C-alpha positions as MATLAB code, in Angstrom:
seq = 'XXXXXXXXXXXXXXXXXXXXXXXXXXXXXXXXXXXXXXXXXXXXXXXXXXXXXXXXXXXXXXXXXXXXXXXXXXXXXXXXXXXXXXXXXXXXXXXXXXXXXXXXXXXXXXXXXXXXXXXXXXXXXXXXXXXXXXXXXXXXXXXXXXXXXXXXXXXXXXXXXXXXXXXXXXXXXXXXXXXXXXXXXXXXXXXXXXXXXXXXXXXXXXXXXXXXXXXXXXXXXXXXXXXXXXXXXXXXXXXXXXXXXXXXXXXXXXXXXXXXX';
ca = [
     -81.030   96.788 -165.944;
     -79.114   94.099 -164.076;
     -74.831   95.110 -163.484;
     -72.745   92.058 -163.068;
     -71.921   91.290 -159.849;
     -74.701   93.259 -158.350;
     -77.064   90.967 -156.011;
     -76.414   87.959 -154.694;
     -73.166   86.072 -155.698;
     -72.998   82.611 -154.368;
     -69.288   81.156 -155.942;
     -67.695   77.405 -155.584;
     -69.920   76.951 -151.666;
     -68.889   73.702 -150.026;
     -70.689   72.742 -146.921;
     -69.774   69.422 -145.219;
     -70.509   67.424 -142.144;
     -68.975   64.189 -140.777;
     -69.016   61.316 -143.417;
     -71.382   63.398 -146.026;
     -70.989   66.881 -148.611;
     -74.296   68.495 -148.572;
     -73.253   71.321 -151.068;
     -70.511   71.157 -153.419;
     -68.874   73.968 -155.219;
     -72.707   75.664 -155.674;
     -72.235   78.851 -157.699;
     -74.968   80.877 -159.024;
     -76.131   84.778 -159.325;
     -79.543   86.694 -157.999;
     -79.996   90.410 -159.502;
     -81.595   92.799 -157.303;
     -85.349   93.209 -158.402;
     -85.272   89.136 -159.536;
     -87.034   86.161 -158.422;
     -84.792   82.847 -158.364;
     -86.154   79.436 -157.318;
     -84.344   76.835 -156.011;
     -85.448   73.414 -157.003;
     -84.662   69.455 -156.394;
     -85.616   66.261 -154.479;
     -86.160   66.391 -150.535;
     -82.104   66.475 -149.226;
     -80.716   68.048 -152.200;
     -79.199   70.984 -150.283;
     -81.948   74.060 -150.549;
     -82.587   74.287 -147.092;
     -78.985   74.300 -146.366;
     -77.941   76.715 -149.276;
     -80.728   79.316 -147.781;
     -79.550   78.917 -144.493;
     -75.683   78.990 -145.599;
     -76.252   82.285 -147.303;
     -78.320   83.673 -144.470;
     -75.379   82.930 -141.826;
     -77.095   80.166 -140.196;
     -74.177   77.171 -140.505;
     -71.816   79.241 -138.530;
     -68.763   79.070 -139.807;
     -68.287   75.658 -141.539;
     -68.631   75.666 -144.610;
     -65.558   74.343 -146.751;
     -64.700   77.044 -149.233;
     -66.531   79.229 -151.753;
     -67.788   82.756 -151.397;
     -71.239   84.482 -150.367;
     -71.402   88.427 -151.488;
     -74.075   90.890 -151.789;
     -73.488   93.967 -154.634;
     -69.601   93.181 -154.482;
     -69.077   92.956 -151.085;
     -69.395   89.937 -148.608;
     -72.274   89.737 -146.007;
     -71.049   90.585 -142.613;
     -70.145   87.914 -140.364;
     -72.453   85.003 -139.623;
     -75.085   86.200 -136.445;
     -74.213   89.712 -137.199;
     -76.276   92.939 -137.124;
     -74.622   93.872 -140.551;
     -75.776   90.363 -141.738;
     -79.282   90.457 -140.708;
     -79.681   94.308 -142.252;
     -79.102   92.558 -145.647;
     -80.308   89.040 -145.357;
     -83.795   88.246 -144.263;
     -85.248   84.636 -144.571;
     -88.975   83.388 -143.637;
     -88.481   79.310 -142.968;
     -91.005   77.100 -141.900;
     -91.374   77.787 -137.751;
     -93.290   76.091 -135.225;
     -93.450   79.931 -133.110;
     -95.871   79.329 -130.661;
     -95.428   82.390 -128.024;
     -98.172   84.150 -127.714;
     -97.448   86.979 -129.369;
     -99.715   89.320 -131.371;
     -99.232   90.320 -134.998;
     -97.731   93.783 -134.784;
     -95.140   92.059 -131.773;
     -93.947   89.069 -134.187;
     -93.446   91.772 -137.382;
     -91.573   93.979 -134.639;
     -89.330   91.408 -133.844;
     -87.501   91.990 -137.513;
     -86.456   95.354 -136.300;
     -83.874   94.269 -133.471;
     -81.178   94.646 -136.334;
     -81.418   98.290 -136.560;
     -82.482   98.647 -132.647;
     -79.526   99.262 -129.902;
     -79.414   96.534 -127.531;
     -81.757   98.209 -124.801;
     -83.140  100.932 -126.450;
     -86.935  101.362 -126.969;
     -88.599  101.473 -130.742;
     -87.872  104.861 -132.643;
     -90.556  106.300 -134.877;
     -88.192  104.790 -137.820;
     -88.870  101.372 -136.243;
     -92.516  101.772 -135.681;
     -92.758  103.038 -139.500;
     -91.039   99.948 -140.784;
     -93.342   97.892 -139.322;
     -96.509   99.588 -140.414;
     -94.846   99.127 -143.538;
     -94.260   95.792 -143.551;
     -97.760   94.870 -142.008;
     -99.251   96.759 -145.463;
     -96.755   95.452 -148.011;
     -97.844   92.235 -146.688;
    -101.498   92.785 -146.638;
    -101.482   91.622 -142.927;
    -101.942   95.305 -141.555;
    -105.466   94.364 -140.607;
    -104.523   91.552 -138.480;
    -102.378   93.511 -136.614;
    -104.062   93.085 -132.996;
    -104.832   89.270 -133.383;
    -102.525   86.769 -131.689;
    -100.427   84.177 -134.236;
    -101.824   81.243 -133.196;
    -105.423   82.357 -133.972;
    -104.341   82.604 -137.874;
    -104.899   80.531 -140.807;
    -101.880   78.689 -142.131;
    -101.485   81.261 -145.163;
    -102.367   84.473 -142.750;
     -99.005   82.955 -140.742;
     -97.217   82.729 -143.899;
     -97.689   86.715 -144.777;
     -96.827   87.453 -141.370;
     -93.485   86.065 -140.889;
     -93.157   87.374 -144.310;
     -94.112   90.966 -142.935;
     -91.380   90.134 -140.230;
     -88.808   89.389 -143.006;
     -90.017   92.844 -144.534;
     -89.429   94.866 -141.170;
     -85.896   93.945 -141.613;
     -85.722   96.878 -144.430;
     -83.879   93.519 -146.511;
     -81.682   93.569 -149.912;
     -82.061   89.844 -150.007;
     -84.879   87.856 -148.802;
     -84.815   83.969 -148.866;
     -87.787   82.074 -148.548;
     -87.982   78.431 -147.258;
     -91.299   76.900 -148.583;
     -93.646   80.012 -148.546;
     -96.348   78.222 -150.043;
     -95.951   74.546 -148.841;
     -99.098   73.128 -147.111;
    -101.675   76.334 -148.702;
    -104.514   75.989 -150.675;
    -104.413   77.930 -153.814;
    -105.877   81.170 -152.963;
    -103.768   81.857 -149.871;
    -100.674   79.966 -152.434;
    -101.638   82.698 -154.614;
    -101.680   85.537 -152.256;
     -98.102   84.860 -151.552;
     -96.839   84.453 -155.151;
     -98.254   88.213 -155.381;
     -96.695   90.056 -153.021;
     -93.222   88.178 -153.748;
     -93.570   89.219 -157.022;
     -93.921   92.985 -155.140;
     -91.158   92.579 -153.261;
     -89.036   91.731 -156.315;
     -90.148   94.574 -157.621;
     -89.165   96.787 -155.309;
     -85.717   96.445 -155.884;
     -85.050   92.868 -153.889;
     -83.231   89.988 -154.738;
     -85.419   87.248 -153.751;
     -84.556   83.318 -153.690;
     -87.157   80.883 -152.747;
     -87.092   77.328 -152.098;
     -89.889   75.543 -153.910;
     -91.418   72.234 -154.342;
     -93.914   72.994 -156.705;
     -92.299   72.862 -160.287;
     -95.450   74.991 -161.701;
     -95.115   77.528 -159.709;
     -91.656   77.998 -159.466;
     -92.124   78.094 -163.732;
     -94.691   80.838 -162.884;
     -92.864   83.141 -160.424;
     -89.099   82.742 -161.089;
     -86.933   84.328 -163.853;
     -84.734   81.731 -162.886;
     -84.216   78.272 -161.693;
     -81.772   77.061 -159.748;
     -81.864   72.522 -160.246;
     -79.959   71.206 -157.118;
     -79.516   67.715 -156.904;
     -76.857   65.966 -154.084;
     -75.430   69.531 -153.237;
     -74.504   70.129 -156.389;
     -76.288   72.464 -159.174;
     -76.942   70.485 -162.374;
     -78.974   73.612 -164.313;
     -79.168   77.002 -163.722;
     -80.868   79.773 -166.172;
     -84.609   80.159 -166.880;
     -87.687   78.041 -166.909;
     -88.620   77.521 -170.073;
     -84.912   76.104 -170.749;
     -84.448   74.896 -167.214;
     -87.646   72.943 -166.500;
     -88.011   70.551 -169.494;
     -89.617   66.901 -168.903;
     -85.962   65.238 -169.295;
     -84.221   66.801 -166.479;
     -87.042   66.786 -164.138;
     -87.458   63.233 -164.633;
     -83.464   62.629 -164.310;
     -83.238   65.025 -160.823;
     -86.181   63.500 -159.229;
     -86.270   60.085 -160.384;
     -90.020   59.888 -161.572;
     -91.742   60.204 -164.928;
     -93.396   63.357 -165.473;
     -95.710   64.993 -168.164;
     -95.224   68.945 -169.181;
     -98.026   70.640 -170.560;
     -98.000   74.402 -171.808;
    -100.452   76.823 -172.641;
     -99.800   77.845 -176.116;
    -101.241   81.388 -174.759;
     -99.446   82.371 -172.250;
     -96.855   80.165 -172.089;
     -97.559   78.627 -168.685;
     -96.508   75.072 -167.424;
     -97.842   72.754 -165.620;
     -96.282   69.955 -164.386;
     -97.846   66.155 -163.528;
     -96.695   62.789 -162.486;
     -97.116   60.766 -165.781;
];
């Protein structure tokens, strides 16, 4: 059961730059244990919103309010921050790191500044490696992995945080459907586990399969909010991204798919 202002609460957010608003007055709300996707045409603001919530603008945005479970996330580039907020963006990491170094690397929140891993540290990361079915890969360097393996992994990084909130920029843009799949899975675990999750997503049909919620953003602004089935309909997809569009359903389970028409 979901409390009211438990989660993420994202109120009235203005983000500006020089001669453009690239969120205005965004409000919406994530309960722990939910899945909520954000949705809308390339420069509609999800990018910005994830990285906005996660602390990454610094401190200029133009008004509103970012809490988690009734209190506000510590200041932007903080430990206190990063112990709550995790996100997994698209990253062009190319050190040669192994596996079990890059999933370390979401521990330095909880670490002292020169102190070595604790046994709670190494734990979390086992952890993380399993919950994100990359524990086998553990020993194999990044850049030898398939586009999908990478995904899981920085996933598994996200996870070694020990997250409330994990944002997720993308995770299945540019994999095949298995590997698309995979993901969708063990977000769905994550969820489960008690975390609020918000994802970025291009793909319409699966952010109708995974998400309890959508979140429409079009110009920085939100234009829908609530679930799929009364989100996603063929008229507001065609007004937010400017294209005609067919919707068809399976009568059995209720699933939609969505096409260019």
């Amino acid at each position: 059961m979901t409390v009211a202002g438990k989660g993420l609460v994202v109120r009235d957010l203005t983000y500006t730059v020089p001669g453009r608003t690239i969120l205005a007055d965004v409000s919406f709300h994530v309960p722990a244990g939910s899945i909520a996707g954000l949705v809308g045409p390339n420069g509609a603001g999800k990018t910005t919103l994830l990285r906005a919530v996660v602390g990454a603008v610094g401190n200029r945005l133009g008004g509103g309010s970012i809490a988690f479970d009734g209190a506000p996330l510590g200041p932007p580039g903080s430990r206190a921050r990063a112990r709550t907020v995790g996100l997994v963006e698209p990253t062009g990491l190319a050190a040669p790191l192994r596996v079990g170094e890059v999933v370390a690397l979401g521990r330095f929140p909880h670490r002292s500044q020169f102190g070595a891993p604790t046994d709670r540290d190494r734990a979390a990361v086992c952890g993380a490696l399993e919950r994100a079915g990359v524990g086998h890969l553990e020993d194999r360097r990044l850049s030898t992995l398939s586009d999908g393996e990478r995904q899981r992994v920085l996933i598994a990084r996200a996870l070694a945080q020990n997250p409330r909130l994990l944002l997720l920029d993308e995770p299945t843009s540019h994999l095949d459907l298995g590997a698309a799949s995979r993901v969708a899975a063990i977000v769905r675990q994550i969820a489960a586990d008690g975390v609020a999750v918000v994802a970025a997503l291009h793909d319409l049909t699966m952010a109708a399969g995974l998400c309890e919620q959508i979140v429409v953003l079009d110009d920085g602004r939100v234009v829908a909010a609530g679930p799929p089935r009364d989100v996603l309909t063929r008229e507001l997809v065609e007004a937010v991204y400017r294209v005609r569009c067919e919707v068809f359903e399976n009568p059995a389970t209720g699933t939609r798919v969505f096409a260019l028409g």
